[in-house]
Amino acid sequence: MDLGPTGAQLLPVLAQLVRMLRQMDTPDGLSAAATAVLARLARDGGQRLTDLARGERASQPGMTQLVGRLERDGLVRRIPDPYDGRGVQVELTDAGRTALALGEARYSAALDVLLDRLAPPDRAAIADALPALTRLAEAAEPVGVRGDR
Amino acid sequence: MDLGPTGAQLLPVLAQLVRMLRQMDTPDGLSAAATAVLARLARDGGQRLTDLARGERASQPGMTQLVGRLERDGLVRRIPDPYDGRGVQVELTDAGRTALALGEARYSAALDVLLDRLAPPDRAAIADALPALTRLAEAAEPVGVRGDR
DNA sequence: TATTGTTATACTCTATAACTATA
DNA sequence: TATAGTTATAGAGTATAACAATA
């Protein structure tokens, strides 16, 4: 009795989905890395650069540079941490919030177009699998405290 | 009656899956771009650099450079096209084929671990959605001949 | 003149190593 | 000494513009 797919069956599908998303990139849009950071700030609120780096599983210097680009573009701002002279707090600007909303709207609309082309049973199957796919992705998340790179 | 998910519902799930795959990257492995090119060569056989660029929706100079790195690493080789003095044919080497197989095996195994953590109904829901997800990703492919960047 | 590919240049994203400032 | 962050440097990946060689 077959209780589910194997990694070997799932992998090509995921690879194709990644390619699909990549093709939906538009030249004017936010990069994937920028979107991820802005989305995290919108979801969890302003936070220290170190926490951003850990959350995105990026190195601290890498996050310093990414935040630097976002700040240069006016999407986030750095605020000195009043309780810790070493730290900085990173928070969204209004422009950052707007850019994030625009980007998400654009991707959502593009996905809607694709979903519209599917037969209703396909749409239903995808809808039914969304919670499971979310749990699959989450299963990879709490890798625990496995070093900070 | 709900006939399917909206792009706004699907987007965060896809974003999470992309992050999952990114976390599965190992330092020693092939990059996503390299894997995509090797997989295409394995699937469709050797082809001209221009066709590779079009297939991957990359620019011609970008593909020149990517193929250059792959060639430097011994994973592909360039063969002058006997019928067209301007062209080069790119083909997989045995090392490229091996590297591709190893990478895919590693990703598949990592996915198997994650799938194992899911409840059987979740696995079943994902299995049921695989054909639909494949068609969703394919719906984005044949964008037609919309310029070559 | 159009196509194929390369070279030149630049930007994003990412990393490690070395450093400064604060705790 | 440990932590937060930056600077320096390097490499992958990607792009556009300009060019050479061939068709």
CSV table of C-alpha atoms (C1' of nucleotides) in Angstrom, one decimal:
chain,number,residue,atom,x,y,z
A,1,MET,CA,0.0,0.0,0.0
A,2,ASP,CA,1.4,3.3,-1.1
A,3,LEU,CA,1.2,5.9,1.7
A,4,GLY,CA,3.0,8.7,0.0
A,5,PRO,CA,5.5,10.0,-2.5
A,6,THR,CA,9.2,9.5,-2.3
A,7,GLY,CA,11.7,12.2,-2.3
A,8,ALA,CA,12.7,11.1,-5.8
A,9,GLN,CA,9.2,11.7,-7.0
A,10,LEU,CA,8.8,15.0,-5.2
A,11,LEU,CA,12.2,16.5,-6.1
A,12,PRO,CA,11.5,17.1,-9.8
A,13,VAL,CA,8.2,18.7,-9.1
A,14,LEU,CA,9.7,21.0,-6.5
A,15,ALA,CA,12.5,21.9,-8.9
A,16,GLN,CA,9.9,22.8,-11.6
A,17,LEU,CA,8.0,25.0,-9.1
A,18,VAL,CA,11.2,26.8,-8.2
A,19,ARG,CA,11.8,27.4,-11.9
A,20,MET,CA,8.2,28.7,-12.2
A,21,LEU,CA,8.7,31.2,-9.5
A,22,ARG,CA,12.0,32.3,-10.9
A,23,GLN,CA,10.4,32.9,-14.3
A,24,MET,CA,7.8,35.1,-12.5
A,25,ASP,CA,10.6,37.4,-11.4
A,26,THR,CA,10.3,40.8,-13.0
A,27,PRO,CA,13.3,43.1,-13.5
A,28,ASP,CA,11.8,45.8,-11.4
A,29,GLY,CA,10.9,43.6,-8.5
A,30,LEU,CA,12.5,42.8,-5.2
A,31,SER,CA,15.0,40.0,-5.1
A,32,ALA,CA,14.1,36.8,-3.3
A,33,ALA,CA,16.6,37.6,-0.5
A,34,ALA,CA,15.2,41.1,-0.1
A,35,THR,CA,11.6,39.9,-0.1
A,36,ALA,CA,12.4,37.3,2.6
A,37,VAL,CA,13.9,39.8,4.9
A,38,LEU,CA,11.2,42.4,4.4
A,39,ALA,CA,8.5,39.7,4.9
A,40,ARG,CA,10.2,38.6,8.1
A,41,LEU,CA,10.3,42.1,9.4
A,42,ALA,CA,6.6,42.6,8.5
A,43,ARG,CA,5.7,39.3,10.2
A,44,ASP,CA,7.8,39.5,13.3
A,45,GLY,CA,8.5,43.2,13.7
A,46,GLY,CA,11.8,45.0,13.9
A,47,GLN,CA,14.7,43.0,15.2
A,48,ARG,CA,18.4,42.9,15.7
A,49,LEU,CA,20.6,42.2,12.7
A,50,THR,CA,21.9,39.1,14.4
A,51,ASP,CA,18.4,37.7,14.8
A,52,LEU,CA,17.7,38.5,11.2
A,53,ALA,CA,20.8,36.6,10.1
A,54,ARG,CA,19.9,33.6,12.3
A,55,GLY,CA,16.3,33.6,11.1
A,56,GLU,CA,17.4,33.7,7.4
A,57,ARG,CA,20.2,31.3,8.1
A,58,ALA,CA,22.6,33.8,6.6
A,59,SER,CA,26.0,34.9,8.0
A,60,GLN,CA,26.2,38.1,10.0
A,61,PRO,CA,28.3,39.9,7.4
A,62,GLY,CA,26.0,38.7,4.7
A,63,MET,CA,23.0,40.2,6.5
A,64,THR,CA,25.0,43.4,7.2
A,65,GLN,CA,25.4,43.8,3.5
A,66,LEU,CA,21.8,42.9,2.6
A,67,VAL,CA,20.4,45.3,5.2
A,68,GLY,CA,22.8,47.9,3.8
A,69,ARG,CA,21.3,47.5,0.3
A,70,LEU,CA,17.8,47.6,1.7
A,71,GLU,CA,18.7,50.7,3.7
A,72,ARG,CA,20.3,52.4,0.7
A,73,ASP,CA,17.0,51.7,-1.2
A,74,GLY,CA,15.0,53.2,1.7
A,75,LEU,CA,13.2,50.0,2.5
A,76,VAL,CA,14.5,49.5,6.1
A,77,ARG,CA,16.2,51.7,8.6
A,78,ARG,CA,18.8,51.0,11.3
A,79,ILE,CA,18.1,52.1,14.8
A,80,PRO,CA,20.7,51.9,17.5
A,81,ASP,CA,19.6,49.6,20.3
A,82,PRO,CA,19.1,51.7,23.4
A,83,TYR,CA,19.8,48.8,25.7
A,84,ASP,CA,22.9,47.4,24.0
A,85,GLY,CA,25.4,49.8,22.5
A,86,ARG,CA,26.7,47.1,20.2
A,87,GLY,CA,23.4,46.3,18.6
A,88,VAL,CA,21.2,47.8,15.9
A,89,GLN,CA,17.5,47.3,15.4
A,90,VAL,CA,16.3,46.9,11.8
A,91,GLU,CA,12.8,47.9,11.0
A,92,LEU,CA,10.7,48.4,7.9
A,93,THR,CA,10.0,51.8,6.5
A,94,ASP,CA,6.7,52.7,4.9
A,95,ALA,CA,8.4,52.4,1.6
A,96,GLY,CA,9.5,48.9,2.5
A,97,ARG,CA,6.0,47.9,3.6
A,98,THR,CA,4.6,49.2,0.3
A,99,ALA,CA,7.3,47.5,-1.8
A,100,LEU,CA,6.6,44.2,0.0
A,101,ALA,CA,2.9,44.5,-0.6
A,102,LEU,CA,3.3,45.3,-4.2
A,103,GLY,CA,5.7,42.4,-4.7
A,104,GLU,CA,3.4,39.9,-3.0
A,105,ALA,CA,0.4,41.2,-5.0
A,106,ARG,CA,2.3,40.8,-8.2
A,107,TYR,CA,3.3,37.2,-7.5
A,108,SER,CA,-0.2,36.3,-6.2
A,109,ALA,CA,-1.8,37.7,-9.4
A,110,ALA,CA,0.7,35.7,-11.5
A,111,LEU,CA,-0.2,32.6,-9.6
A,112,ASP,CA,-3.9,33.2,-10.0
A,113,VAL,CA,-3.4,33.3,-13.7
A,114,LEU,CA,-1.7,29.9,-13.6
A,115,LEU,CA,-4.2,28.4,-11.3
A,116,ASP,CA,-7.0,29.6,-13.6
A,117,ARG,CA,-5.5,27.4,-16.3
A,118,LEU,CA,-5.8,24.3,-14.3
A,119,ALA,CA,-8.8,21.9,-14.3
A,120,PRO,CA,-11.0,22.2,-11.1
A,121,PRO,CA,-9.9,18.7,-9.8
A,122,ASP,CA,-6.2,19.9,-10.0
A,123,ARG,CA,-7.0,23.1,-8.1
A,124,ALA,CA,-8.8,21.0,-5.5
A,125,ALA,CA,-5.9,18.6,-5.2
A,126,ILE,CA,-3.5,21.5,-4.6
A,127,ALA,CA,-5.9,23.2,-2.1
A,128,ASP,CA,-6.1,19.9,-0.2
A,129,ALA,CA,-2.3,19.5,-0.1
A,130,LEU,CA,-1.5,23.1,1.1
A,131,PRO,CA,-1.6,22.2,4.8
A,132,ALA,CA,0.5,19.1,4.2
A,133,LEU,CA,3.0,21.1,2.1
A,134,THR,CA,3.3,23.7,4.8
A,135,ARG,CA,4.0,21.0,7.4
A,136,LEU,CA,6.6,19.5,5.0
A,137,ALA,CA,8.4,22.8,4.8
A,138,GLU,CA,8.1,23.3,8.5
A,139,ALA,CA,9.6,19.9,9.1
A,140,ALA,CA,12.8,21.3,7.8
A,141,GLU,CA,12.8,24.4,9.9
A,142,PRO,CA,13.4,23.6,13.5
A,143,VAL,CA,16.8,22.1,12.9
A,144,GLY,CA,17.5,23.2,16.4
A,145,VAL,CA,20.5,25.1,17.5
A,146,ARG,CA,23.0,23.7,15.1
A,147,GLY,CA,25.7,26.2,15.1
A,148,ASP,CA,25.5,29.7,13.6
A,149,ARG,CA,27.6,29.1,10.5
B,1,MET,CA,-18.1,26.0,-3.0
B,2,ASP,CA,-14.4,26.2,-2.9
B,3,LEU,CA,-12.8,25.2,-6.2
B,4,GLY,CA,-9.2,25.8,-5.3
B,5,PRO,CA,-6.6,27.9,-3.7
B,6,THR,CA,-5.8,31.5,-4.6
B,7,GLY,CA,-2.4,32.8,-5.5
B,8,ALA,CA,-2.3,34.6,-2.2
B,9,GLN,CA,-2.8,31.3,-0.3
B,10,LEU,CA,-0.3,29.4,-2.5
B,11,LEU,CA,2.5,32.0,-2.4
B,12,PRO,CA,3.6,31.7,1.2
B,13,VAL,CA,3.6,27.9,0.9
B,14,LEU,CA,5.8,28.0,-2.2
B,15,ALA,CA,8.1,30.5,-0.5
B,16,GLN,CA,8.5,28.2,2.4
B,17,LEU,CA,9.2,25.2,0.1
B,18,VAL,CA,11.9,27.3,-1.6
B,19,ARG,CA,13.5,28.1,1.7
B,20,MET,CA,13.3,24.4,2.6
B,21,LEU,CA,15.2,23.5,-0.5
B,22,ARG,CA,17.7,26.3,0.0
B,23,GLN,CA,18.4,25.0,3.5
B,24,MET,CA,19.1,21.5,2.1
B,25,ASP,CA,22.0,23.0,0.1
B,26,THR,CA,25.3,21.5,1.2
B,27,PRO,CA,28.5,23.4,0.7
B,28,ASP,CA,30.0,20.6,-1.4
B,29,GLY,CA,27.0,20.3,-3.7
B,30,LEU,CA,26.2,21.7,-7.1
B,31,SER,CA,24.5,25.1,-7.2
B,32,ALA,CA,20.9,25.3,-8.3
B,33,ALA,CA,22.0,26.9,-11.6
B,34,ALA,CA,24.6,24.3,-12.3
B,35,THR,CA,22.2,21.5,-11.4
B,36,ALA,CA,19.5,22.9,-13.8
B,37,VAL,CA,21.9,23.0,-16.7
B,38,LEU,CA,23.3,19.5,-16.0
B,39,ALA,CA,19.8,18.1,-15.6
B,40,ARG,CA,18.7,19.7,-18.9
B,41,LEU,CA,21.7,18.2,-20.7
B,42,ALA,CA,21.0,14.8,-19.2
B,43,ARG,CA,17.3,15.0,-20.2
B,44,ASP,CA,17.6,16.5,-23.6
B,45,GLY,CA,21.1,15.6,-24.6
B,46,GLY,CA,23.9,17.9,-25.8
B,47,GLN,CA,22.9,21.1,-27.3
B,48,ARG,CA,24.1,24.5,-28.5
B,49,LEU,CA,24.9,27.2,-26.0
B,50,THR,CA,22.1,29.4,-27.4
B,51,ASP,CA,19.5,26.7,-26.9
B,52,LEU,CA,20.7,26.1,-23.3
B,53,ALA,CA,20.4,29.9,-22.7
B,54,ARG,CA,16.9,29.9,-24.1
B,55,GLY,CA,15.8,26.8,-22.3
B,56,GLU,CA,17.0,28.2,-19.0
B,57,ARG,CA,15.7,31.6,-19.8
B,58,ALA,CA,19.2,33.0,-19.2
B,59,SER,CA,21.1,35.5,-21.3
B,60,GLN,CA,23.7,34.2,-23.8
B,61,PRO,CA,26.7,35.8,-22.0
B,62,GLY,CA,25.4,34.4,-18.7
B,63,MET,CA,25.2,30.9,-20.1
B,64,THR,CA,28.7,31.3,-21.6
B,65,GLN,CA,30.0,32.0,-18.1
B,66,LEU,CA,28.0,29.2,-16.4
B,67,VAL,CA,29.2,26.7,-19.0
B,68,GLY,CA,32.7,28.1,-18.5
B,69,ARG,CA,32.6,27.2,-14.8
B,70,LEU,CA,31.1,23.8,-15.5
B,71,GLU,CA,33.8,23.1,-18.1
B,72,ARG,CA,36.5,24.3,-15.7
B,73,ASP,CA,35.1,21.8,-13.2
B,74,GLY,CA,35.1,19.0,-15.7
B,75,LEU,CA,31.3,18.5,-15.7
B,76,VAL,CA,30.6,19.5,-19.3
B,77,ARG,CA,32.7,19.9,-22.5
B,78,ARG,CA,32.4,22.2,-25.5
B,79,ILE,CA,32.5,20.7,-28.9
B,80,PRO,CA,32.7,22.8,-32.1
B,81,ASP,CA,29.6,22.4,-34.2
B,82,PRO,CA,30.6,20.7,-37.4
B,83,TYR,CA,27.7,22.2,-39.3
B,84,ASP,CA,28.0,25.8,-38.1
B,85,GLY,CA,31.4,27.4,-37.5
B,86,ARG,CA,29.9,29.8,-35.1
B,87,GLY,CA,28.3,27.3,-32.8
B,88,VAL,CA,29.4,25.1,-30.0
B,89,GLN,CA,27.8,22.0,-28.7
B,90,VAL,CA,27.7,21.5,-24.9
B,91,GLU,CA,27.6,18.0,-23.6
B,92,LEU,CA,27.8,16.2,-20.3
B,93,THR,CA,31.0,14.5,-19.3
B,94,ASP,CA,30.9,11.3,-17.2
B,95,ALA,CA,31.9,13.4,-14.2
B,96,GLY,CA,29.0,15.7,-14.9
B,97,ARG,CA,26.6,12.8,-15.1
B,98,THR,CA,28.0,11.4,-11.8
B,99,ALA,CA,27.8,14.7,-10.0
B,100,LEU,CA,24.2,15.2,-11.1
B,101,ALA,CA,23.2,11.7,-9.9
B,102,LEU,CA,24.9,12.3,-6.6
B,103,GLY,CA,23.2,15.6,-6.1
B,104,GLU,CA,19.8,14.3,-6.9
B,105,ALA,CA,20.3,11.3,-4.6
B,106,ARG,CA,21.3,13.6,-1.8
B,107,TYR,CA,18.3,15.8,-2.2
B,108,SER,CA,15.9,12.9,-2.6
B,109,ALA,CA,17.2,11.3,0.6
B,110,ALA,CA,16.8,14.6,2.5
B,111,LEU,CA,13.2,14.9,1.2
B,112,ASP,CA,12.6,11.3,2.3
B,113,VAL,CA,13.6,12.2,5.8
B,114,LEU,CA,11.2,15.1,5.8
B,115,LEU,CA,8.4,13.1,4.3
B,116,ASP,CA,8.9,10.4,7.0
B,117,ARG,CA,8.1,13.0,9.6
B,118,LEU,CA,4.6,13.7,8.1
B,119,ALA,CA,1.4,11.9,9.1
B,120,PRO,CA,0.2,9.5,6.5
B,121,PRO,CA,-2.8,11.6,5.5
B,122,ASP,CA,-0.3,14.5,4.8
B,123,ARG,CA,1.8,12.2,2.7
B,124,ALA,CA,-1.2,11.0,0.8
B,125,ALA,CA,-2.4,14.6,0.2
B,126,ILE,CA,1.0,15.5,-1.3
B,127,ALA,CA,1.1,12.4,-3.4
B,128,ASP,CA,-2.4,13.2,-4.7
B,129,ALA,CA,-1.3,16.8,-5.6
B,130,LEU,CA,1.9,15.9,-7.4
B,131,PRO,CA,0.3,15.7,-10.9
B,132,ALA,CA,-1.6,18.9,-10.3
B,133,LEU,CA,1.5,20.7,-9.1
B,134,THR,CA,3.4,19.5,-12.2
B,135,ARG,CA,0.7,20.9,-14.4
B,136,LEU,CA,0.8,24.1,-12.5
B,137,ALA,CA,4.5,24.5,-13.1
B,138,GLU,CA,4.1,23.5,-16.7
B,139,ALA,CA,1.4,26.1,-17.2
B,140,ALA,CA,4.1,28.7,-16.7
B,141,GLU,CA,6.5,27.2,-19.2
B,142,PRO,CA,5.2,27.7,-22.7
B,143,VAL,CA,5.1,31.4,-22.4
B,144,GLY,CA,5.6,31.3,-26.2
B,145,VAL,CA,8.2,33.1,-28.1
B,146,ARG,CA,8.3,36.3,-26.0
B,147,GLY,CA,11.6,37.7,-27.0
B,148,ASP,CA,15.0,36.4,-26.0
B,149,ARG,CA,16.0,38.9,-23.4
C,1,DT,C1',22.5,41.9,-42.2
C,2,DA,C1',21.4,38.3,-38.8
C,3,DT,C1',23.1,34.8,-35.6
C,4,DT,C1',26.5,32.6,-32.4
C,5,DG,C1',29.4,33.2,-29.0
C,6,DT,C1',32.8,35.8,-26.2
C,7,DT,C1',34.8,39.7,-23.6
C,8,DA,C1',34.2,43.7,-20.7
C,9,DT,C1',31.9,45.6,-17.0
C,10,DA,C1',28.8,45.9,-13.2
C,11,DC,C1',25.5,44.5,-9.7
C,12,DT,C1',23.4,41.2,-6.2
C,13,DC,C1',24.1,37.7,-3.0
C,14,DT,C1',26.8,35.1,-0.3
C,15,DA,C1',30.8,33.5,2.3
C,16,DT,C1',35.2,33.6,5.6
C,17,DA,C1',38.7,36.2,8.0
C,18,DA,C1',40.0,40.1,10.5
C,19,DC,C1',38.7,44.0,12.9
C,20,DT,C1',36.2,47.5,16.3
C,21,DA,C1',33.3,48.5,20.0
C,22,DT,C1',30.6,47.1,23.7
C,23,DA,C1',29.2,43.8,27.4
D,1,DT,C1',36.5,36.7,27.0
D,2,DA,C1',32.2,36.8,24.4
D,3,DT,C1',28.9,39.1,21.5
D,4,DA,C1',27.2,42.6,17.8
D,5,DG,C1',28.3,44.5,13.9
D,6,DT,C1',31.4,46.1,10.2
D,7,DT,C1',35.1,46.0,6.7
D,8,DA,C1',37.9,43.5,3.4
D,9,DT,C1',38.0,40.3,0.1
D,10,DA,C1',36.5,36.7,-3.0
D,11,DG,C1',33.5,33.9,-5.8
D,12,DA,C1',29.0,32.5,-8.0
D,13,DG,C1',25.4,34.1,-10.7
D,14,DT,C1',23.3,37.3,-13.6
D,15,DA,C1',22.7,41.3,-16.7
D,16,DT,C1',23.6,44.7,-20.7
D,17,DA,C1',26.8,46.6,-24.2
D,18,DA,C1',30.2,46.0,-27.4
D,19,DC,C1',32.7,43.0,-30.3
D,20,DA,C1',34.4,39.0,-33.5
D,21,DA,C1',33.5,35.3,-36.5
D,22,DT,C1',30.5,33.0,-39.4
D,23,DA,C1',26.2,32.4,-42.1
